[in-house]
XYZ file of C-alpha atoms in Angstrom:
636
model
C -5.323 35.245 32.317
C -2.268 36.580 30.245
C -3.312 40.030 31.057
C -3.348 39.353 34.130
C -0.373 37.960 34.693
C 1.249 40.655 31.993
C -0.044 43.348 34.304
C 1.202 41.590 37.725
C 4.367 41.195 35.933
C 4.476 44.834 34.830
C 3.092 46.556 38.340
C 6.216 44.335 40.441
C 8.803 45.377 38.367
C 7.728 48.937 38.176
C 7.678 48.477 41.611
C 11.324 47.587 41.910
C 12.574 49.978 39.235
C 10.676 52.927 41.459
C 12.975 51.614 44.834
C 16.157 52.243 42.377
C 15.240 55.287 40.248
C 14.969 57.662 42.811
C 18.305 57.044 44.326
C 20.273 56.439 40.765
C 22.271 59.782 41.113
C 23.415 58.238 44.578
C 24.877 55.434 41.974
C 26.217 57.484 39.334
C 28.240 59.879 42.190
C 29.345 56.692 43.916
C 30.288 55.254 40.756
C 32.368 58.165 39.463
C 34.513 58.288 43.119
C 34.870 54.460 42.333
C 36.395 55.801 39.015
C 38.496 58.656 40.261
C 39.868 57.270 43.751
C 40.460 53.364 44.059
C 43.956 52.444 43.175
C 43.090 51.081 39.422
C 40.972 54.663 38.993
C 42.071 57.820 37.231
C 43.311 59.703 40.503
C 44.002 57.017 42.690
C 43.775 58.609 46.467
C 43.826 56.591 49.680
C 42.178 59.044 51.919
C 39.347 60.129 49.770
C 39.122 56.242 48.788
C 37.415 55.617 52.101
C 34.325 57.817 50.969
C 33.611 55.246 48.757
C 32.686 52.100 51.112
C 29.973 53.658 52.962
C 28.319 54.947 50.120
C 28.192 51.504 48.703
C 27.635 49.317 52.117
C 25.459 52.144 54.478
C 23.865 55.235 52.561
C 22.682 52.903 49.247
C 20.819 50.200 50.814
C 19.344 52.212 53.720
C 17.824 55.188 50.560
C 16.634 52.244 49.006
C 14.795 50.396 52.094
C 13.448 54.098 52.511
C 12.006 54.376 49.124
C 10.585 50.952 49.249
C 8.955 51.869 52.386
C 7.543 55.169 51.292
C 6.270 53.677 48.119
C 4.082 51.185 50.492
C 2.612 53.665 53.528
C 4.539 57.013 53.029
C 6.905 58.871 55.487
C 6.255 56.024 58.258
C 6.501 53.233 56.068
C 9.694 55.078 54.733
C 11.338 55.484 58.186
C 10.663 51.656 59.486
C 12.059 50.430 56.171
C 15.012 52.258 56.970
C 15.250 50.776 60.346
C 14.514 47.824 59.173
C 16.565 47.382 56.462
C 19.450 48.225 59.042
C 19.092 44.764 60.718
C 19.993 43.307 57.105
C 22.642 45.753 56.380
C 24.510 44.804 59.696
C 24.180 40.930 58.873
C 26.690 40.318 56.310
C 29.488 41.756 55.302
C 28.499 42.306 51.682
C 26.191 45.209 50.108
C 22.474 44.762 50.777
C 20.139 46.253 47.650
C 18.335 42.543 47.483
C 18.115 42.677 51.258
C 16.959 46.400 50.925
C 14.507 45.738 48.814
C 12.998 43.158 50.205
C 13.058 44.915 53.704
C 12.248 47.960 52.581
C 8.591 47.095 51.384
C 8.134 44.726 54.139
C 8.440 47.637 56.689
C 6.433 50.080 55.233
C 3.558 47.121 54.638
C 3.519 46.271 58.514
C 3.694 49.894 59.577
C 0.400 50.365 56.517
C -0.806 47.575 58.510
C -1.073 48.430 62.123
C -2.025 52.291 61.264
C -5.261 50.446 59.519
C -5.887 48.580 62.658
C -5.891 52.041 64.588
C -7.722 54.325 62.369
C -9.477 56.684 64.109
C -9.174 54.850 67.655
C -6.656 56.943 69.364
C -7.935 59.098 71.627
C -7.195 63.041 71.428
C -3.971 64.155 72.421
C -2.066 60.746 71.946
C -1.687 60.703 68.523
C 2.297 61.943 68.300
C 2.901 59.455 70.939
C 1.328 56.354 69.360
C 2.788 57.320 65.967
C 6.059 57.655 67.330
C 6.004 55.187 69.244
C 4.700 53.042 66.813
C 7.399 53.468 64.475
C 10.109 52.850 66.760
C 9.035 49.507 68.528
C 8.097 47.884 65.048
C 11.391 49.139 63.525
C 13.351 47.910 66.385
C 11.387 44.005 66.120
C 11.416 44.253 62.287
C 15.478 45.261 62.498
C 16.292 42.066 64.723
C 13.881 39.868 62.516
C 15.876 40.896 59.643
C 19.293 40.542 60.950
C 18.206 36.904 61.898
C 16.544 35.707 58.734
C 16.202 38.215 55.192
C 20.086 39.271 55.725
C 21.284 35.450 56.168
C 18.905 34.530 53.274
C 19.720 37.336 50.489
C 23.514 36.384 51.585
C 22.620 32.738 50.549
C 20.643 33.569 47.423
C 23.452 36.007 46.611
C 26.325 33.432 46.708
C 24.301 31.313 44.761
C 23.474 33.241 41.965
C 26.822 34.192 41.819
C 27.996 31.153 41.336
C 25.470 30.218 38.751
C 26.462 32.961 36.395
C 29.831 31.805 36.605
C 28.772 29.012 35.529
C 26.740 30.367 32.734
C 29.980 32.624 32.065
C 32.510 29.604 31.936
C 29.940 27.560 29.409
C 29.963 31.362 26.891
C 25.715 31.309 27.926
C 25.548 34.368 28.978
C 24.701 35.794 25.724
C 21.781 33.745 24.994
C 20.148 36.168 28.272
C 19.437 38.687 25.542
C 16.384 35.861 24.418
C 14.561 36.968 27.315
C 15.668 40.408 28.316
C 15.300 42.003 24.680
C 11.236 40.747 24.637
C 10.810 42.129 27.933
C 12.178 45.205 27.071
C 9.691 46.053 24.310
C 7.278 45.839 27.027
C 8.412 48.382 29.398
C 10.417 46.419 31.209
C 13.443 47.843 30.563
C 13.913 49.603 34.044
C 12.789 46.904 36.080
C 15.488 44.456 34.539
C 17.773 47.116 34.822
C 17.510 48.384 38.028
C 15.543 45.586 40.108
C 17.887 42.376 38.943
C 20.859 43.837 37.178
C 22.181 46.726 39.585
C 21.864 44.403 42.456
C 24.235 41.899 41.040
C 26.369 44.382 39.333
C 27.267 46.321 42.337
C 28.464 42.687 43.759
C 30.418 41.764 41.171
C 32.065 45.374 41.064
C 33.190 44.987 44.610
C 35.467 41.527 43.017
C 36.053 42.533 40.007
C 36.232 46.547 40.454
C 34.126 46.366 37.034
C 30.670 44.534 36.093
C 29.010 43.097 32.514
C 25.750 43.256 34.527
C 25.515 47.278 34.478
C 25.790 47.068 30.087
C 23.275 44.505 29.258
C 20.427 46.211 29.698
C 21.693 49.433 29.310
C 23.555 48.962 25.513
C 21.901 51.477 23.300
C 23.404 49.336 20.535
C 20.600 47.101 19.474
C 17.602 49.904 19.887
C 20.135 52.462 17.539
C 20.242 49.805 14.763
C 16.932 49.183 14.318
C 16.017 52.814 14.245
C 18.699 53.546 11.716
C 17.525 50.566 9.634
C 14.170 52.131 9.948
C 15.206 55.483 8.576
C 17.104 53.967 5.603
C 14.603 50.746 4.901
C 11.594 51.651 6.270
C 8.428 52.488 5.088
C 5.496 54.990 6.264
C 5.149 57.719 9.270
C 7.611 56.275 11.017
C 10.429 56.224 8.455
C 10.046 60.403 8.685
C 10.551 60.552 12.577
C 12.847 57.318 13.277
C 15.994 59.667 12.805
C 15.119 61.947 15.355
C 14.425 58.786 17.665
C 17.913 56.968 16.626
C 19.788 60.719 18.132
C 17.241 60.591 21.545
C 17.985 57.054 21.815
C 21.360 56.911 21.376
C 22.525 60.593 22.947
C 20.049 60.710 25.285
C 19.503 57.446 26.181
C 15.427 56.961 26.284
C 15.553 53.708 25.132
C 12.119 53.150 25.076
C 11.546 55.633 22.187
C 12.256 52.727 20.066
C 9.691 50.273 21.508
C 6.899 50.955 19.162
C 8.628 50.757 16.383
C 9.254 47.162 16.960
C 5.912 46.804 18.299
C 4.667 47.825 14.890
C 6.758 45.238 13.176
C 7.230 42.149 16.040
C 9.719 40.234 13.592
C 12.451 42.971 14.607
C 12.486 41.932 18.055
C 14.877 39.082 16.358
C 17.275 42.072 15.579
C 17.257 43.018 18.651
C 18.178 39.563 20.276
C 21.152 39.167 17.775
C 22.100 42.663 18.779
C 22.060 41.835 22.345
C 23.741 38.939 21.926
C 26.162 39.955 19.893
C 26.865 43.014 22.596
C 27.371 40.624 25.203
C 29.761 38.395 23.336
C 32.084 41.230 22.806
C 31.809 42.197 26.321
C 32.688 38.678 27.211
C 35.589 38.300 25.123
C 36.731 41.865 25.646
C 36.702 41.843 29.624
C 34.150 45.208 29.421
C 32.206 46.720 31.888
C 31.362 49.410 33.901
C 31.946 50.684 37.438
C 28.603 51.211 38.196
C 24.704 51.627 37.421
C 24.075 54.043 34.341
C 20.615 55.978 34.002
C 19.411 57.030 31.587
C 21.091 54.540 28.933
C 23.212 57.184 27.279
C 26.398 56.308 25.401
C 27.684 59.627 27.489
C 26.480 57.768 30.785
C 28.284 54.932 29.941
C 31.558 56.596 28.861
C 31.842 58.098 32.130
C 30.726 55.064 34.027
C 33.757 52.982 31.935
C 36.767 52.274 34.246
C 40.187 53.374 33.405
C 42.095 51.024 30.327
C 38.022 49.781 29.179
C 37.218 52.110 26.571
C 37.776 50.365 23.755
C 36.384 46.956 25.239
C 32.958 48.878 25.322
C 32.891 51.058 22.361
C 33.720 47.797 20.609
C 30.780 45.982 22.527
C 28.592 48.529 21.581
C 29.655 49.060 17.637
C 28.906 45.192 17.148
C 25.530 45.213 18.321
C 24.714 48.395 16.570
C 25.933 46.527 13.267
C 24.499 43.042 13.745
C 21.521 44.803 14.826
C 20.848 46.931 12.083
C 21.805 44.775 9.556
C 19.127 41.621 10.561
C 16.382 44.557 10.748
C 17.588 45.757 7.608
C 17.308 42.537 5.611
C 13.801 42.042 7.523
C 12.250 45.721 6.649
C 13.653 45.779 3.481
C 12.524 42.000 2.117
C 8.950 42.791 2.841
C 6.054 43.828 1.069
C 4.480 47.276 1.974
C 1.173 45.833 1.700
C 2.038 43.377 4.089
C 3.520 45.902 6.638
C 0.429 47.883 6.513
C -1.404 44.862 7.459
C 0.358 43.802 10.091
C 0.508 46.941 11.530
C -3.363 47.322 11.463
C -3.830 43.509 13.052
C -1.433 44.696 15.575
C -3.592 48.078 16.601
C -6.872 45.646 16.803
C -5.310 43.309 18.447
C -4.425 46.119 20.947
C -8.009 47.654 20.839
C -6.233 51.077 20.244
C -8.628 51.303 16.874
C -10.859 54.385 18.133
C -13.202 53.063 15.225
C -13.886 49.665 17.219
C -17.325 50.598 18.567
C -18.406 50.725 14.559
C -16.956 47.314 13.894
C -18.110 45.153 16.816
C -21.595 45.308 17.395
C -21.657 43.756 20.887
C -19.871 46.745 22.534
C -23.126 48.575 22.535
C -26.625 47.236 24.375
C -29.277 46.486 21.845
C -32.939 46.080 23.036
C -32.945 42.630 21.612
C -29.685 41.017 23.916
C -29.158 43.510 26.957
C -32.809 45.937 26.970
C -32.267 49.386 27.589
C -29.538 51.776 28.257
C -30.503 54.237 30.637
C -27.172 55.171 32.481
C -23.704 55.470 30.630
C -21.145 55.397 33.367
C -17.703 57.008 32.234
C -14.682 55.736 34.483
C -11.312 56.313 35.630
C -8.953 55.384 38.713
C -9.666 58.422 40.294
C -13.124 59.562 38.730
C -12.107 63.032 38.900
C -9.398 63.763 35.793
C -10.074 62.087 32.360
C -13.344 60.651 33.347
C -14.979 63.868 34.247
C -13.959 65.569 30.780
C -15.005 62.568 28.634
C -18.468 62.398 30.705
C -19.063 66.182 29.949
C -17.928 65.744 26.035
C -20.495 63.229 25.804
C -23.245 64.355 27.958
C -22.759 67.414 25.690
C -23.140 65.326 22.727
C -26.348 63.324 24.340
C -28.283 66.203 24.927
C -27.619 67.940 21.369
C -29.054 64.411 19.968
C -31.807 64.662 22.057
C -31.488 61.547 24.277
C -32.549 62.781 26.952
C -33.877 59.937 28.724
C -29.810 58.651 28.776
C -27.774 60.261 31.908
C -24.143 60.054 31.740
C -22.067 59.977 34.789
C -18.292 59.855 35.750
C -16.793 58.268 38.729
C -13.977 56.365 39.972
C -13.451 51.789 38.584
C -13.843 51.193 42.422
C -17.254 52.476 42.570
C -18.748 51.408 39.864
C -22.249 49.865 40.504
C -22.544 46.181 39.501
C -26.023 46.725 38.013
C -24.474 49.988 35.451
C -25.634 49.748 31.989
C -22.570 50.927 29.680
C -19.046 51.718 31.198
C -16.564 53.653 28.972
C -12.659 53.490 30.646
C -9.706 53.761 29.279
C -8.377 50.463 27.631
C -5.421 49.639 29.989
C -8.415 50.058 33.154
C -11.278 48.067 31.110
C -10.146 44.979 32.617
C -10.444 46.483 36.269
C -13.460 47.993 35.425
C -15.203 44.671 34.179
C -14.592 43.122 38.154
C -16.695 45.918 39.325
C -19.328 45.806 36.667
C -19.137 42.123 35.514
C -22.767 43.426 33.892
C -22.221 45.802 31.926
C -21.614 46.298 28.974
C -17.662 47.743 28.313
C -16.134 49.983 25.701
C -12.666 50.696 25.815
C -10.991 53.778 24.045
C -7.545 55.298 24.030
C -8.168 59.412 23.598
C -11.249 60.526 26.015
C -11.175 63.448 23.703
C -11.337 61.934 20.342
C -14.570 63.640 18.590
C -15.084 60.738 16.200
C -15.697 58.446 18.744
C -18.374 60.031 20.830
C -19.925 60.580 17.356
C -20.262 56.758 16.469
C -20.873 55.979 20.128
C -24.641 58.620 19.803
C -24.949 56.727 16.064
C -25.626 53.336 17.974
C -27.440 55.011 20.684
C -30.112 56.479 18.472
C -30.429 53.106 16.561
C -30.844 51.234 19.529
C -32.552 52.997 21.688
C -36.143 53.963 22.560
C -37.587 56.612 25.174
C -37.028 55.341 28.269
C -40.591 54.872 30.355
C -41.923 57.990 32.520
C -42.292 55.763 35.307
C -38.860 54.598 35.281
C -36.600 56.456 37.289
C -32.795 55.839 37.216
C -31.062 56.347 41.171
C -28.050 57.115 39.161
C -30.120 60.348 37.965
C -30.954 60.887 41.660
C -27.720 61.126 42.228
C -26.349 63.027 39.560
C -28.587 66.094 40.661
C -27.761 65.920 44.182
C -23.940 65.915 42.974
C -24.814 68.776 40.765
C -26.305 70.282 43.618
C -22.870 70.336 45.319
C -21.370 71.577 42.163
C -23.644 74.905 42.462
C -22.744 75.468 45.991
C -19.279 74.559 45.896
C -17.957 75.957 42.902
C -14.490 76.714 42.071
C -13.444 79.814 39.943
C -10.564 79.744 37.750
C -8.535 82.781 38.248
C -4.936 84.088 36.960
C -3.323 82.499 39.732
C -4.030 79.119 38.861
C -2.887 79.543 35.185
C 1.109 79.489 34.015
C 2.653 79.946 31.142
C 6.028 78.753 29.492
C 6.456 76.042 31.617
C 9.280 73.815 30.562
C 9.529 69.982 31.783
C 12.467 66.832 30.120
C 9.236 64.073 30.871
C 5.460 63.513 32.497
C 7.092 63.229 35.963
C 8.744 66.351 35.533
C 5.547 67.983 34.498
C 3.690 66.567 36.707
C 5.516 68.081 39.835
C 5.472 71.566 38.327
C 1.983 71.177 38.266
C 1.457 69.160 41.805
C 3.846 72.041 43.705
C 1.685 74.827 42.214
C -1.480 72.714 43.503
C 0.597 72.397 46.883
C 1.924 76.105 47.338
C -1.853 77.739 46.897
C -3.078 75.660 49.413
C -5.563 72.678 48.039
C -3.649 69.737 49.090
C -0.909 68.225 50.610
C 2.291 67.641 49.682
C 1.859 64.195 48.916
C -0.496 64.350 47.205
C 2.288 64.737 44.184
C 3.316 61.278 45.153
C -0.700 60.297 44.357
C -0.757 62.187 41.105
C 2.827 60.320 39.638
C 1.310 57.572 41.100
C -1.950 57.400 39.041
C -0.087 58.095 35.889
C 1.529 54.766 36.206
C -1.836 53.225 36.775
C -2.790 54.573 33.222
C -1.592 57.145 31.329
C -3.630 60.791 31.675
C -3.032 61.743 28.354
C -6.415 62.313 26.697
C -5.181 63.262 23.173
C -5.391 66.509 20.900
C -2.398 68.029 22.974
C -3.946 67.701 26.356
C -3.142 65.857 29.815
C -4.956 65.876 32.834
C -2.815 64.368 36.045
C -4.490 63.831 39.383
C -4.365 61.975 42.430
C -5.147 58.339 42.954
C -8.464 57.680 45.050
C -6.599 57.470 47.863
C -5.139 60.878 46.996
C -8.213 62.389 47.638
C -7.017 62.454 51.806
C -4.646 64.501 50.432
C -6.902 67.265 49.067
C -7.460 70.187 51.397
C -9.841 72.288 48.894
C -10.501 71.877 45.260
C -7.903 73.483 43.241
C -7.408 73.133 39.324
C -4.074 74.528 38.094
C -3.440 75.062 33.858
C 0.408 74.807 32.662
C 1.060 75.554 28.975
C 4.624 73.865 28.227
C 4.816 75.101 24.212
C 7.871 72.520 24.057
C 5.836 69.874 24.463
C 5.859 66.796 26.609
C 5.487 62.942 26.046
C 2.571 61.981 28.467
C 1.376 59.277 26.292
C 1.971 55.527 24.952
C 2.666 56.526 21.737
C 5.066 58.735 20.346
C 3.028 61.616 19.055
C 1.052 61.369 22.271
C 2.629 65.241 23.253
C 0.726 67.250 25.799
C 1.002 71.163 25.336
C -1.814 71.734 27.886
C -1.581 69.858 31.351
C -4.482 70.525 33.936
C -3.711 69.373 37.251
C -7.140 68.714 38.962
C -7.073 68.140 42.929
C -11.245 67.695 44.049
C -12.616 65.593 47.682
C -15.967 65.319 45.449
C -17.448 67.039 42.425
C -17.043 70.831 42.919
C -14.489 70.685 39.955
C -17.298 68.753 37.323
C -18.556 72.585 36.136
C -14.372 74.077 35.481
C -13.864 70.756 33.596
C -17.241 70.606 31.669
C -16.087 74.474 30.763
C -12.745 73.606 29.807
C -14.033 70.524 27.825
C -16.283 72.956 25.963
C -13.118 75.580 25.113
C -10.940 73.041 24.081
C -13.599 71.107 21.777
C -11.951 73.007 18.889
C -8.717 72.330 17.440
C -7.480 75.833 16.724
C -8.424 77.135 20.438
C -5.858 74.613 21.495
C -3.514 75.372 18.967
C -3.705 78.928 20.850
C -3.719 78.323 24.124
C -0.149 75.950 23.562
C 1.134 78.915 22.191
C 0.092 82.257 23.636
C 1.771 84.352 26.145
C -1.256 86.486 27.411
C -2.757 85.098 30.834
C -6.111 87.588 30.218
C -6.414 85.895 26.768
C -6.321 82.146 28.292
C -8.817 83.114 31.529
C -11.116 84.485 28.719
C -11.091 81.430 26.909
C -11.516 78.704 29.702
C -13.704 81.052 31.929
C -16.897 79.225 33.203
């Protein structure tokens, strides 16, 4: 039940931090005019002055119902949020980002909603009509619903809230916010609180008080920087090497959540934090800081050029005393500590996790035995798509089954929502076993964190061949049926990799990043769609497609797969590196962006899976200039 509701928790505000992100260099430009041109700014000009209102009331709010929207049905749902979010804007006379989004979404889930009900009823010939059409008459009701009811609403809500953290304000409470915002924080919440609750009421307060506390809570890099410097100077281990590196990205470049697992590791730091926070907020309290507007990514450079005129030193201050509080209550708590201890915490903490690849040799009940479950016959690898990670971890160990002569065991790969209920053994990643379990509530469930870890496979065929026994001649698995009629399809639909599909030197900041260079090769040859980008950063949020030893493989979601004109599979060396997964050596040199309607890709991957099986081909491939040399190596 806590997962649950951690993962509900996690999905909605990802959800609102994905209707802001988009749109934060909209913020940052409005917020530097605000800086330059209102009559308290730098260059205080009347005319250009007026540029600054519209921004704020009109273009904002609309961008942001239009993300909402696209994020629920695409371009449609995109243009009635817009329209929709119109009828809110035109309510009040305050700016809407609540209102937006809240209408945003609620267009683009209507719109999703009627072109379900018409799937594939329109006759030929009136499709442009309907869809126009469409659009326009449930923008227009949806823009006159929301003049009459969310805009009134978010303006009541708005005023209330308001006035409750005045109240909060006038009582000094405000600090004790960092109790729940630090926590959340550590678990990825960071741009949700940021951007879903604090931007909202910052950009109100701003238009009073031409400055706003709300935009430097979240956003102080104060706390994070002293427990990473406390770390380098008191800490013990791995992460004592790398935690100076981190304190510069955190700090400089403002990737706050390079400092997550570190805490993570050791939970009693999250107390550092809080007094950090707290601390920072105080001073900004006292001090009369603030910024002018919305700062991403959490950069002390971002937030020196977000400062208003005559608030320097109110922030710098802010920030310097939660860096010092901070580091000094992690200090005294790494430093009064045992190693011993640390190093068992920290291995409760990966168990507790199920991150330990090791777990299938210490719990006995992840595997069927004869004597509690009968006989394995079909292991069932699984992924949200059933076309990226799932196919390469299915080949690695239907390689491995075969050389350990268990041949009676067929090993499949397909997407969590078609999972039979009647499977025998499901292997997903550990952030989908839960999802996995409501479509096999049967079966038995391992969970594992890198689909290309050797070691596990290895224990995995050490159980097998101690548990079980030939399977009978008579008995016939359908899931083999069907794995040689998809095989057939392989055969007759095969796709070649060639030189176009390979690039070299690629060069992305993040996993987004990447995964766009990767999605607009996939798009420019020809085997999908455009959005089908959208489907492959999509998926990644879903569950990271990091497989480990250097290697990522992004694709589409299931619904993606409308997207997909042809199978395509596109290989982009970045020899820089990029962070794809959850922890912080999880750096892909190799991404393969796969884009397949069914299995014609299973025989490229399988190959792949068998060239990149060994450590120092991959060690190669991240580093080689030589397009002949790659196609040589991953050539089926």
């Amino acid at each position: 039940m806590l997962l649950f509701i951690k993962l509900k928790i996690q999905n909605f505000g990802q959800f609102l931090s994905n209707m802001i992100m988009p749109n934060i260099s909209i913020f940052i430009t409005w917020g530097i005019m605000t800086a330059l041109f209102i009559p308290f700014g730098w260059y205080p000009n009347k005319i250009l002055e007026q540029l600054i209102s519209p921004i704020i009331f009109y273009l904002l709010p609309i961008l942001i119902g239009y993300t909402g929207g696209r994020l629920v049905s695409g371009d449609r749902g995109g243009l009635v949020g817009s329209i929709t979010t119109i009828g809110v804007i035109t309510s009040t006379n305050m700016p809407m980002f609540l209102g937006a989004m809240i209408s945003g979404p609620l267009g683009g889930w209507i719109i999703k909603r009627f072109d379900k009900i018409i799937e594939n009823r329109i006759k030929n010939g009136f499709e442009m009509l309907v869809n126009n059409f469409s659009v326009a008459i449930f923008g227009m009701l949806l823009a006159i619903i929301s003049f009459f009811t969310i805009g009134p609403f978010i303006e009541w809500i708005s005023y209330f809230l308001g006035s409750l953290i005045k109240i909060i304000v006038s009582y000094n409470l405000l600090p004790f916010i960092s109790i729940i915002i630090e926590p959340a924080k550590i678990f990825f919440l960071n741009n949700a609180i940021n951007h879903g609750i604090f931007s909202p009421l910052g950009i109100q307060d701003v238009s009073e008080n031409h400055r706003s506390i709300f935009f430097l809570i979240e956003s102080n890099p104060g706390p994070g920087l002293g427990v990473l410097i406390a770390w380098f100077f008191f800490g013990k281990g791995e992460l004592c090497k790398s935690s100076g590196g981190a304190a510069i990205i955190e700090f400089l470049g403002g990737i706050h959540e390079i400092y997550f697992p570190y805490v993570l590791i050791k939970p009693k730091l999250i107390v550092a934090l809080i007094l950090g926070g707290m601390s920072g907020i105080f001073m900004l309290v006292l001090l009369k800081g603030g910024l002018i507007s919305a700062v991403s990514p959490g950069s002390i450079l971002s937030i020196l050029t977000m400062t208003p005129k005559g608030f320097y030193l109110s922030n710098i201050i802010a920030i310097f005393c939660s860096f010092v509080v901070s580091f000094i209550s992690a200090s005294l708590l790494l430093k009064f500590n045992f190693y011993t201890n640390e190093i068992k915490n920290y291995k409760n903490i990966k168990i507790k996790k199920n991150i330990l690849d090791s777990k299938i040799l210490q719990d006995d009940h992840n595997i069927c035995t004869f004597s509690s479950c009968g006989r394995i016959k079909t292991i069932i690898v699984a992924c949200d798509a059933g076309m990226g990670s799932s196919a390469m971890g299915a080949s690695i160990l239907r390689k491995k089954i075969k050389n350990a002569n268990l041949n009676d065991i067929s090993v499949l790969n397909m997407a969590i929502n078609l999972l039979p209920k009647n499977a025998d053994l499901v292997i997903t990643h550990q952030n989908l076993t839960h999802r996995a379990k409501k479509y096999a509530p049967y079966a038995q469930h391992i969970s594992l964190k890198n689909f290309l870890n050797n070691n596990f496979y290895d224990n995995l065929i050490k159980k097998l061949k101690n548990n079980i026994v030939s399977l009978d001649s008579n008995h016939t698995s359908s899931f083999q049926d069907n794995n040689n009629i998809n095989n057939k399809n392989v055969s007759e639909n095969l796709f070649q990799l060639t030189k176009k599909n390979i690039f070299l030197n690629q060069h992305a900041k993040n996993k987004e990043e990447a995964i766009n260079i990767v999605g607009n090769h996939l798009f420019k040859q020809g085997y999908v769609k455009y959005d089908y980008i959208y489907s492959m950063i999509e998926r990644e949020k879903i569950s990271s497609t990091w497989l480990g030893e250097s290697i990522a493989l992004p694709h589409g979601t299931i619904e993606g797969k409308n997207s997909v004109l042809k199978t395509g599979i596109i290989f982009c060396q970045f020899p820089q590196g990029v962070h794809f997964g959850e922890e912080i050596d999880d750096i892909a040199y190799l991404v393969i962006g796969i884009a397949a309607k069914n299995n014609e890709h299973i025989m490229v991957v399988s190959s792949i899976t068998n060239a990149l099986d060994n450590k120092d081909t991959i060690k190669k491939l991240s580093k080689t200039s030589n397009v002949e040399e790659v196609l040589s190596i991953l050539s089926v």
